[in-house]
Each structure stands twice: as structure tokens, then as C-alpha cells.
Short mmCIF file of C-alpha atoms and ligand atoms in Angstrom, two decimals:
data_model
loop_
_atom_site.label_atom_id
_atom_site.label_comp_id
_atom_site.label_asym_id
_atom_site.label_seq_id
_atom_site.Cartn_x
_atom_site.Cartn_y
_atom_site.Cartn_z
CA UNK A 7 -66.60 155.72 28.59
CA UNK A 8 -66.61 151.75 28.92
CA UNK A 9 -68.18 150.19 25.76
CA UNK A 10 -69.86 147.76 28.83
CA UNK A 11 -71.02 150.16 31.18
CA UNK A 12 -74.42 150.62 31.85
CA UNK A 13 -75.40 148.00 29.46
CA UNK A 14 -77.16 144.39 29.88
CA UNK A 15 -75.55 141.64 28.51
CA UNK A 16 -76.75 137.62 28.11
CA UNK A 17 -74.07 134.83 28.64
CA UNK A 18 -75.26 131.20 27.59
CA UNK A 19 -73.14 128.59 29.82
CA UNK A 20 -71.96 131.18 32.25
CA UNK A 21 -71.23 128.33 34.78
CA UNK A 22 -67.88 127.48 33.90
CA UNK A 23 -64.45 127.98 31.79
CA UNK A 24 -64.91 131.19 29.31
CA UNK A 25 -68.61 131.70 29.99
CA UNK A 26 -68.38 132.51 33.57
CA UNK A 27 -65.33 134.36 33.86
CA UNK A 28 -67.24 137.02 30.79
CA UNK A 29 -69.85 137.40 33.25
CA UNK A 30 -67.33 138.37 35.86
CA UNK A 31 -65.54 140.68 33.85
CA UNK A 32 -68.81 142.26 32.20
CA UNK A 33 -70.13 142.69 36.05
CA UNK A 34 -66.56 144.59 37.02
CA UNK A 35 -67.20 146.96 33.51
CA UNK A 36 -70.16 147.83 35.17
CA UNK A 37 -72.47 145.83 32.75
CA UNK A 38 -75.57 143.91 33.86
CA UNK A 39 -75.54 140.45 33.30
CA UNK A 40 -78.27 137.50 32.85
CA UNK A 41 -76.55 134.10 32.16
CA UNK A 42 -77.80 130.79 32.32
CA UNK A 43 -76.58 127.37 32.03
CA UNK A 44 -78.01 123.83 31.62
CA UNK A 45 -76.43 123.36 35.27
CA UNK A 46 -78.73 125.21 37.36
CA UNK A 47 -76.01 125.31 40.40
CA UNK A 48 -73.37 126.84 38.31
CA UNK A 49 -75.42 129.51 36.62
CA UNK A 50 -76.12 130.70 40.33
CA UNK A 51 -72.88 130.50 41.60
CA UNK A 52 -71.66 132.96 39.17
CA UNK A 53 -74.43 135.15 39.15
CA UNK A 54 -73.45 135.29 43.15
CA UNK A 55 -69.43 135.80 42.31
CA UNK A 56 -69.86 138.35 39.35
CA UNK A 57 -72.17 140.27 41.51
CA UNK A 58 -69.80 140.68 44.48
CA UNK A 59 -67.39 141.84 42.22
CA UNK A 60 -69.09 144.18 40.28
CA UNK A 61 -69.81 148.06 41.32
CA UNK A 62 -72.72 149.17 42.71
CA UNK A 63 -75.97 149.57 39.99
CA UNK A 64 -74.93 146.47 38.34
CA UNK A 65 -77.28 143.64 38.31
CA UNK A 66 -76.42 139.72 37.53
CA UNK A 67 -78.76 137.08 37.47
CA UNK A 68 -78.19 133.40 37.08
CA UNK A 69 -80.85 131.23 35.27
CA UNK A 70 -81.52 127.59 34.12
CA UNK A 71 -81.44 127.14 30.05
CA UNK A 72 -81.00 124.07 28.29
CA UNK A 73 -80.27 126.03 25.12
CA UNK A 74 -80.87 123.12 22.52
CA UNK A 75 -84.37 123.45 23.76
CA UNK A 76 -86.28 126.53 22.33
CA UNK A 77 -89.19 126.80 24.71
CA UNK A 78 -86.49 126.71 27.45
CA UNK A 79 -84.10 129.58 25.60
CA UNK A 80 -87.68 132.00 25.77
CA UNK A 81 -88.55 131.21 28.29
CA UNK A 82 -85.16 132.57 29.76
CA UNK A 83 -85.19 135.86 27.77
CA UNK A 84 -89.07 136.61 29.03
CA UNK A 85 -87.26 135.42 32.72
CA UNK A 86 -84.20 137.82 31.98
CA UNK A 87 -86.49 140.56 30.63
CA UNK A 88 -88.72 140.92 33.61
CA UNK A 89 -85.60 140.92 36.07
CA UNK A 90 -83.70 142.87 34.74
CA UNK A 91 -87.19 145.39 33.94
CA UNK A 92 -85.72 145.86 30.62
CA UNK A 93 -87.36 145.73 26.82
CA UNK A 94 -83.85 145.41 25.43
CA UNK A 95 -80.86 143.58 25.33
CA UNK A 96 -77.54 144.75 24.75
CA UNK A 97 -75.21 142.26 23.90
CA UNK A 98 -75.40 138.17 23.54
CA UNK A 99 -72.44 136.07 23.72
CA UNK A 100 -73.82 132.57 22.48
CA UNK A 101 -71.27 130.80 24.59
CA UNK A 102 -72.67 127.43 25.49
CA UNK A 103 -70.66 124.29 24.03
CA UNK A 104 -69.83 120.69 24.42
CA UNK A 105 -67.95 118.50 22.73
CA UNK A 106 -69.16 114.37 21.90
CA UNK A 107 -70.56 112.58 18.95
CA UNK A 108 -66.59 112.60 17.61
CA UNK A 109 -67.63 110.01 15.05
CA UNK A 110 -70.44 109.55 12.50
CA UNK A 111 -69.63 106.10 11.84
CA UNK A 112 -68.85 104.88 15.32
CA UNK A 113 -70.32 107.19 18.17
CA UNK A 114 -74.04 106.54 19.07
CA UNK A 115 -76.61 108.57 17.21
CA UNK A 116 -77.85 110.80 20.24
CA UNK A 117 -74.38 112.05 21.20
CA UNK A 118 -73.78 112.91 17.93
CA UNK A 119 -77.28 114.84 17.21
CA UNK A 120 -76.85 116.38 21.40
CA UNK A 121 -73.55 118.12 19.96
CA UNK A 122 -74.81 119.50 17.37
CA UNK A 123 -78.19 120.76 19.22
CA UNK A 124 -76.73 122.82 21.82
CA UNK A 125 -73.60 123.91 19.24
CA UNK A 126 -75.36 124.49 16.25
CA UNK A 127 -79.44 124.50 17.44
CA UNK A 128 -78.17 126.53 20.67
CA UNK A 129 -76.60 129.45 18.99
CA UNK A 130 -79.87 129.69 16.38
CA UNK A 131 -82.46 129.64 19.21
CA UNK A 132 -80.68 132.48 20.66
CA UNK A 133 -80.13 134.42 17.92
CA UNK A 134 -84.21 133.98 17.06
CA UNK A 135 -84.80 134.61 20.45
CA UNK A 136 -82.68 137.83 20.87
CA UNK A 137 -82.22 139.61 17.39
CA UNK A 138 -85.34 141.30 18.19
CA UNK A 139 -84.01 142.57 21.28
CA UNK A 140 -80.47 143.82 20.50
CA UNK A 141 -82.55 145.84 17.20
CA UNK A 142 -84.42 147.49 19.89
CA UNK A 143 -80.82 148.34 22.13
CA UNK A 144 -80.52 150.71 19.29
CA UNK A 145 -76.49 149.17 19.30
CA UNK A 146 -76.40 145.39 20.04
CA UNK A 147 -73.82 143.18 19.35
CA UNK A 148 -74.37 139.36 18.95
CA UNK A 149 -71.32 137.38 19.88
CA UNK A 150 -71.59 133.80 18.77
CA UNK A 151 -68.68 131.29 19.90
CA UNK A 152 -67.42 129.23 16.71
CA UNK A 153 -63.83 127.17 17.12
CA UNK A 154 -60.83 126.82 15.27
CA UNK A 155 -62.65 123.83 14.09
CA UNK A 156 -65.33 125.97 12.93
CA UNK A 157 -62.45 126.34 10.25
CA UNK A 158 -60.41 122.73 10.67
CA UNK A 159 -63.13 119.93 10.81
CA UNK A 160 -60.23 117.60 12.88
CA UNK A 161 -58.59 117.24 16.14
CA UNK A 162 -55.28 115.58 14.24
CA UNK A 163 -53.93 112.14 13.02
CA UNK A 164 -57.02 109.20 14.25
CA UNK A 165 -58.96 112.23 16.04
CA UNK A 166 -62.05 112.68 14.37
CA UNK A 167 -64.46 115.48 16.03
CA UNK A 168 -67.30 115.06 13.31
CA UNK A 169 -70.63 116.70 15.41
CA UNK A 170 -68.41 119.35 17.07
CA UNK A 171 -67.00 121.18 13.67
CA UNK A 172 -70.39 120.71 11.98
CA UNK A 173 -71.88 122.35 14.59
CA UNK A 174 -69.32 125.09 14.53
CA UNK A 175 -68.32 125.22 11.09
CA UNK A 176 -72.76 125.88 10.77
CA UNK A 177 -72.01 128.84 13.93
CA UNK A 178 -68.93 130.29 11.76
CA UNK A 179 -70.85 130.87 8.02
CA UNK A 180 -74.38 131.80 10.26
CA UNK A 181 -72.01 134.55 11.95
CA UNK A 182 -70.36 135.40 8.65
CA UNK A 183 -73.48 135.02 6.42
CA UNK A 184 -75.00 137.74 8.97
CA UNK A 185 -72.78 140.43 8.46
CA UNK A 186 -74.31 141.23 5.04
CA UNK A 187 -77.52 140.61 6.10
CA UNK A 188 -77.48 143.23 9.73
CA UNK A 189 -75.69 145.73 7.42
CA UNK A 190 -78.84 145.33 5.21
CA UNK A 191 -81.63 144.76 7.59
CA UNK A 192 -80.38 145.55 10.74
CA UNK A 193 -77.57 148.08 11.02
CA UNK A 194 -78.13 148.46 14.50
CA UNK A 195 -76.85 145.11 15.50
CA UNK A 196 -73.20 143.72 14.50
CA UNK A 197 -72.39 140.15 14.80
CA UNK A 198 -68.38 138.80 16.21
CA UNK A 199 -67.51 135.38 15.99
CA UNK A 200 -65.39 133.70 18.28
CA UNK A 201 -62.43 131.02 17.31
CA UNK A 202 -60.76 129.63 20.62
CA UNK A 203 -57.72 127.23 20.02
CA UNK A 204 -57.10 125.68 23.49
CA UNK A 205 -58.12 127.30 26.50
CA UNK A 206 -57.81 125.83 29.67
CA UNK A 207 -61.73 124.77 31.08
CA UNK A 208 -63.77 121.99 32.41
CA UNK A 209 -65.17 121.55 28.55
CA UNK A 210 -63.87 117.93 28.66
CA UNK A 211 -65.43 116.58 32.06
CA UNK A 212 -68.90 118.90 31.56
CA UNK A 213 -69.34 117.49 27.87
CA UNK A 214 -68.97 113.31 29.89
CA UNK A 215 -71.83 115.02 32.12
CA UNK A 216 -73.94 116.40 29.23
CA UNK A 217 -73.70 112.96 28.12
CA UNK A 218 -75.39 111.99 31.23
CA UNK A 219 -72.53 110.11 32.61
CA UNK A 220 -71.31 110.29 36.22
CA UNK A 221 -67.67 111.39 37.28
CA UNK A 222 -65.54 109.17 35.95
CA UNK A 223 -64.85 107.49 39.68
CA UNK A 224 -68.16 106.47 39.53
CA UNK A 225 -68.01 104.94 35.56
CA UNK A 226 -68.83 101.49 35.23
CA UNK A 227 -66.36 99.80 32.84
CA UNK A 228 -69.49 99.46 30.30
CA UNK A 229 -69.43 102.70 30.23
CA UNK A 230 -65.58 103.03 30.25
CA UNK A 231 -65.77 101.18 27.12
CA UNK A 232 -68.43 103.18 25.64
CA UNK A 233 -66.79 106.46 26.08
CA UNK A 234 -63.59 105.13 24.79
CA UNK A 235 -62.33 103.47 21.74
CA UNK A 236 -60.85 100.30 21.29
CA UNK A 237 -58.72 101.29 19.82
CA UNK A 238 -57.85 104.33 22.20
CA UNK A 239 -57.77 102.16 25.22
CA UNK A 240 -54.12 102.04 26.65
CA UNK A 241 -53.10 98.40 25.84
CA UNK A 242 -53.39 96.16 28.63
CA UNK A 243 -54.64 98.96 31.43
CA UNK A 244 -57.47 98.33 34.18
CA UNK A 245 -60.87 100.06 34.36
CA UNK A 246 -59.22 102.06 37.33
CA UNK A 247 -56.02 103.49 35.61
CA UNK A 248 -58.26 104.14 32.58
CA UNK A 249 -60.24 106.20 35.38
CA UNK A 250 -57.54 107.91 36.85
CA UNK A 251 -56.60 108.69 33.47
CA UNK A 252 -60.05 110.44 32.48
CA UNK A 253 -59.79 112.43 35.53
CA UNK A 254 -55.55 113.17 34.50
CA UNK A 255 -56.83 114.01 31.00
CA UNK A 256 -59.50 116.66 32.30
CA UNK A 257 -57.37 118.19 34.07
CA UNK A 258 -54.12 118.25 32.12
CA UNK A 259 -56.55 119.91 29.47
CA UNK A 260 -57.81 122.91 31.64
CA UNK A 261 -54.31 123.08 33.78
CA UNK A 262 -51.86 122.70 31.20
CA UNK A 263 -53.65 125.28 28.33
CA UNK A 264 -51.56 127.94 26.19
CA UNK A 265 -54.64 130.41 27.29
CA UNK A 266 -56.63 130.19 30.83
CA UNK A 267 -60.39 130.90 30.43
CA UNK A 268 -60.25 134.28 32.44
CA UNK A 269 -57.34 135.08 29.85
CA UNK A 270 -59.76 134.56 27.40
CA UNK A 271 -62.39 136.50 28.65
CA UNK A 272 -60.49 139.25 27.79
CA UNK A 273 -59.49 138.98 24.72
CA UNK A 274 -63.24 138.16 23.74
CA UNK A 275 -64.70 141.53 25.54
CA UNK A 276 -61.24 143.35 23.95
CA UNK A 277 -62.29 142.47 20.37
CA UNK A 278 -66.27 143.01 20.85
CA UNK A 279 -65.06 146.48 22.29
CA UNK A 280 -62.85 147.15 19.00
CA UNK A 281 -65.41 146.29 16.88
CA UNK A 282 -63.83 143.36 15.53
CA UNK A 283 -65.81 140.67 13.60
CA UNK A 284 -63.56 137.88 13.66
CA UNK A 285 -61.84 137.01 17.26
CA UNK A 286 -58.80 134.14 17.08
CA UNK A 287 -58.40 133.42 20.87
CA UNK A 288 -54.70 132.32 21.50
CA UNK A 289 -51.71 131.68 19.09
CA UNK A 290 -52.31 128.43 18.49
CA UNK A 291 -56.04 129.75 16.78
CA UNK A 292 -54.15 132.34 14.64
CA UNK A 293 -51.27 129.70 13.42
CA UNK A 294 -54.08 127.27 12.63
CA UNK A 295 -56.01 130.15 10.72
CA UNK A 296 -52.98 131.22 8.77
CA UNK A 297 -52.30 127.73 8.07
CA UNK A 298 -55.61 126.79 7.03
CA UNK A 299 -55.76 129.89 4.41
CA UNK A 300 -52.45 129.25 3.17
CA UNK A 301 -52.68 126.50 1.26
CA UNK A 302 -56.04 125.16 2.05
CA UNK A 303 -55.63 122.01 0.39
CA UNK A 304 -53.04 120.70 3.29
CA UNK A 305 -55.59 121.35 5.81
CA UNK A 306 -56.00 117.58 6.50
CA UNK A 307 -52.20 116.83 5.60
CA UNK A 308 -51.09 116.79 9.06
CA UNK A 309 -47.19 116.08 7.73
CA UNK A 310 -47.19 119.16 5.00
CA UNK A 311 -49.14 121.46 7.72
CA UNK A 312 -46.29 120.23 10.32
CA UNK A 313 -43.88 121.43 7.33
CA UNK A 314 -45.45 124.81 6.68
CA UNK A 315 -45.47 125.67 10.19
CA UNK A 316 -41.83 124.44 11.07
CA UNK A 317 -40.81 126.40 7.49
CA UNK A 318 -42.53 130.15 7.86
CA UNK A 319 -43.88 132.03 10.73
CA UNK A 320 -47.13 133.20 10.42
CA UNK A 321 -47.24 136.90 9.08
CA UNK A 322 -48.12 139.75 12.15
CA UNK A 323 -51.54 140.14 13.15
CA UNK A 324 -53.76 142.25 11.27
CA UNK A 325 -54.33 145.87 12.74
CA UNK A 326 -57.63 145.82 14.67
CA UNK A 327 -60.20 147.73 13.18
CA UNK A 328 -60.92 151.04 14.91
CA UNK A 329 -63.95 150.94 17.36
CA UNK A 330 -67.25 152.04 15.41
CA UNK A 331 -68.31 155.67 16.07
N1 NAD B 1 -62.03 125.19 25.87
C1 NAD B 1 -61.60 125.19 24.63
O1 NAD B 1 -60.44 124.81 24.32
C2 NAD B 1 -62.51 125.67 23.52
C3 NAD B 1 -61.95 125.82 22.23
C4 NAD B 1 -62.74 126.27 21.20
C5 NAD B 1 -64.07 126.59 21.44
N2 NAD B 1 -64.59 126.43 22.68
C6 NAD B 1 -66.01 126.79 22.87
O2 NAD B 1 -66.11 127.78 23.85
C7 NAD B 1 -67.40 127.70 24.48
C8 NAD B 1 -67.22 127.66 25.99
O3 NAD B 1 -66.54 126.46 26.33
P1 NAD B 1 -65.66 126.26 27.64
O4 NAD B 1 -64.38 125.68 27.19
O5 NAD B 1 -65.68 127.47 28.49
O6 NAD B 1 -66.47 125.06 28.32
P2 NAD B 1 -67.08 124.82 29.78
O7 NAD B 1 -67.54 123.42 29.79
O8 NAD B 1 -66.14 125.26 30.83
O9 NAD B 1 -68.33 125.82 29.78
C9 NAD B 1 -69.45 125.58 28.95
C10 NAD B 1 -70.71 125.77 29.78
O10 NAD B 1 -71.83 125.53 28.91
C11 NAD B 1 -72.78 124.79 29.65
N3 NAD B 1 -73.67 124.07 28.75
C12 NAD B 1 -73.43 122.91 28.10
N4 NAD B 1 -74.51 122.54 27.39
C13 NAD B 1 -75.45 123.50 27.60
C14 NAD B 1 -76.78 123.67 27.13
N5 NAD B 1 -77.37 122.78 26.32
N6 NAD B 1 -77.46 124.77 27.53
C15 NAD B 1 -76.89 125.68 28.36
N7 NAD B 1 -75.64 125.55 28.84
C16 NAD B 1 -74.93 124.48 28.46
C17 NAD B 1 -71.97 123.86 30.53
O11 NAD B 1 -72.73 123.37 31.62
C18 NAD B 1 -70.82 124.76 30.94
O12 NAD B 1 -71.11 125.44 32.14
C19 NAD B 1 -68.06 126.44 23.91
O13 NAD B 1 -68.94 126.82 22.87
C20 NAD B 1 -66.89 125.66 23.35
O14 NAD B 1 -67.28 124.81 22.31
C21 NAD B 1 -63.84 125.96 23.72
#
């Protein structure tokens, strides 16, 4: 039988990219689905898309979370609970995520600290909120979404991403440090972390909107110049090609990806279905990974990392683990 059927799963920031197209593909594995987002429009849009696609005795509901805000992320599972007439849940993919606060020296204090909230803060709350409830499924899985800079605290060569790996280097040993701990206290639950390399999503233009900043058309060049570095301003271009060039840049990012979000979906339910613990989305994540635990000394050497990779192909993937009995 499908490990998803018949079950009732919660997706954090199910509007968009990997979030939403989980929901769809839990709803068409006949699983019910609650997901909310901090976008109340997009959490009902795909509660209304994964619904139409999934078969009949499926139910998907789409609610409104801020997730950095704990009175918001019960008040969502008492909201979830009483739709979905259930004292259980079965699975919880802690998916929500921006990126922003990419410096501690440089970038203001509150983008840095609303990073790490709904990264790091986001993915606790939930796991407060919901332990309780995937004990009582008797079989719940918790699903928390990490990065490969949960394990490579850069984004390369004068690309610092400081809030973004704390926050999901903190989701990565929480995840890990659990594993002992459910075997212990809670065998009925198992924990999976997630480590996406790139996958093609909105993630860059929703993270400018978390920041409370309007589409990029709109941007005054204050806030051009807030957003953007000196030093990473194109020499001698206008306020409107710099623009034109945030809007490029967002798209390029979720157009031009080794991995699409739906792509990723799969791979995501494919490993919580094997039982796997630790799920690299896309070859990019596994190179980085083998990298990384190569020789983890180079991991900030961009020039001998660049030689390791050009010198040995990583070794073959690790046999998945069989699915638990
Ligand atoms: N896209 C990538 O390349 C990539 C790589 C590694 C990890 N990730 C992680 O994957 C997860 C999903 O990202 P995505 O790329 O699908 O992005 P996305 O922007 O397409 O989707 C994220 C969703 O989370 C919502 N959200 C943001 N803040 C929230 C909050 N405080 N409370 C509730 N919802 C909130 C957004 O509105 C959005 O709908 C994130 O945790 C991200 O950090 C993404």
C-alpha cells in the first residue's frame, strides 16, 4: 500500500516552489493535507489545486501561519486539528524558508534575526507544536528542511549567507541530535532532514517580500541600494537596469535550476517513503556533501574544492536503506 495513503500530513510554506508542489503530490497519494503559509493567498490556492487533483476521501486545507510566531504555529495545528476532525498527525514537513540577513557585519539587524526566526525558530515551534501529535499517529515522521548550507556556511568567493546557514546548520544538528533522542523517547516518530542544492523556486523574490519590500518595479532606489551592495552594484548601471536585473536574477534562479521544485517533491516524499534520514536533493547537494566530508578543512578553499571536484568524481550513492517494517 502507499506509505501516504490515508494519512494527514502538515506542509509549512505550501504556497510556493517545493512546499506546494509536496502538497500536490501528497493529495494525488491519497494523503490529507493541512499547509499554511505566511501568504494567506498562496496557502489557499494550493489547498484549491492539490485538492482537484487528489482522489476522492482526501482532504486539503490551506491556512495562514507566520511560523516564526508560536501563538500563530498553534494556533494552526488546533485550526488543522478541528478540520481535519483528527487527534493526530501523521507526518510534518517543516518546509518554510527564506533567505536575507547575508551579513552579520553589514546587513541590518532585523533581516538578519527574521532569517533566522522563521529558519531556525520556525522549524522548533513546529516540532514543539507537533511532536505530541505524530507520538499519538502511532508512526509519524517529522521532516525538517535543512540546506546544503546546513553543511557549507557560504554561497562562494564574496557571498556570505551568515543568518541563512545558522539557521540551517541549527535545523541540521536539531534533526540529527533527534534521532538518538526519538529512538530513546519516542520510537514511534522518526525524524528526515532535507539538504536541497539548487532547485528552481520563487525563494529569491518571496524572501525581498518577507523583507517587506515591494516587487522590484516598484523599489525605490533607497531601497535598491539597501538590498544591494556597493560593492555588488554593476558599475555604472541605472536604478532601472539594476531593476530589470532583480527581476532577470529571480527568474534565471527558478528557470534555469539543475532540479525544478515538483522534481524535488519527489525525491523528498521518495526518501521519507524509504525511510531515509538524510535526503541530498540534486547532484549538486551530493557533490557538495562529498566534498565537504572529504577533506573538511577545504570547505572554505573555494580553489582546492574547485581542484578536488575537477580531480575525482564523487563515489556512487549510498544504497537506500530498506523501508522500516
Ligand atoms: N530553492 C532552493 O534552491 C533551496 C535550496 C536549499 C534549501 N531550500 C529550502 O527549501 C525550503 C523551501 O524553499 P523554496 O525554495 O520552495 O522557497 P519558496 O519561496 O518557493 O517557498 C517557501 C514558502 O515559505 C513561505 N514562508 C516564508 N516565510 C514564512 C513564514 N515565516 N511562515 C510561513 N511560511 C513562510 C513563503 O511565503 C513561500 O510560500 C526553504 O526552507 C528553503 O530554505 C531551498
Amino acid at each position: 500500500m502507499n506509505f501516504f495513503a490515508g494519512k494527514l500530513a502538515v506542509v509549512t510554506g505550501g504556497g510556493s516552489g517545493m512546499g506546494r508542489e509536496l502538497v500536490i503530490q501528497l493529495a494525488v497519494a491519497g494523503c490529507s493535507v493541512a499547509t499554511c503559509d505566511v501568504n494567506a493567498a498562496s496557502a489557499a490556492e494550493t489547498a484549491v489545486l492539490a485538492q482537484a487533483g487528489g482522489p476522492g476521501g482526501v482532504l486539503v486545507t490551506g491556512h495562514t501561519c507566520d511560523v516564526s510566531d508560536e501563538a500563530q504555529v498553534l494556533r494552526f495545528r488546533d485550526e488543522l486539528l478541528a478540520q481535519h476532525a483528527s487527534e493526530h498527525v501523521d507526518v510534518v514537513f517543516s518546509n518554510a524558508g527564506i533567505g536575507g540577513g547575508e551579513s552579520f557585519v553589514t546587513s541590518r539587524r532585523e533581516d538578519w534575526e527574521r532569517t533566522f526566526a522563521t529558519d531556525w525558530w520556525g522549524v522548533y515551534y513546529c516540532a514543539r507544536a507537533f511532536l505530541p501529535l505524530l507520538i499519538a499517529s502511532g508512526d509519524g515522521v517529522l521532516v525538517n528542511t535543512s540546506s546544503v548550507n546546513g553543511f557549507w556556511a557560504t554561497l562562494g568567493p564574496g557571498i556570505p549567507n551568515n543568518a541563512y546557514c545558522a539557521a540551517k546548520f541549527a535545523v541540521k544538528g536539531f534533526s540529527e541530535a533527534l534521532i538518538e533522542d526519538l529512538r530513546t523517547h519516542a520510537p514511534q516518530v522518526r525524524v528526515a532532514v532535507v539538504m536541497p542544492g539548487h532547485i528552481g523556486t520563487d525563494i529569491v523574490a518571496n524572501s525581498r517580500r518577507a523583507r517587506g519590500l515591494p516587487e522590484p518595479e516598484l523599489m525605490t532606489e533607497t531601497e535598491l541600494r539597501d538590498l544591494i551592495p556597493a560593492r555588488m552594484w554593476p558599475e555604472g548601471a541605472s536604478a532601472d537596469q539594476v531593476r530589470q536585473l532583480l527581476v532577470r536574477s529571480n527568474a534565471d534562479f527558478r528557470d534555469k535550476a539543475p532540479v525544478t521544485a515538483a522534481q524535488a517533491a519527489t525525491i523528498i516524499l521518495d526518501g521519507v517513503r524509504s525511510g531515509a534520514w538524510r535526503i541530498l536533493v540534486g547532484e549538486d547537494a551530493k557533490t557538495l556533501d562529498w566534498l565537504v566530508r572529504a577533506k573538511p578543512e577545504a570547505a572554505y578553499d573555494y580553489a582546492e574544492l574547485g581542484r578536488m571536484g575537477a580531480a575525482q568524481a564523487p563515489p556512487a550513492p549510498e544504497p537506500e536503506p530498506a523501508p522500516e517494517p
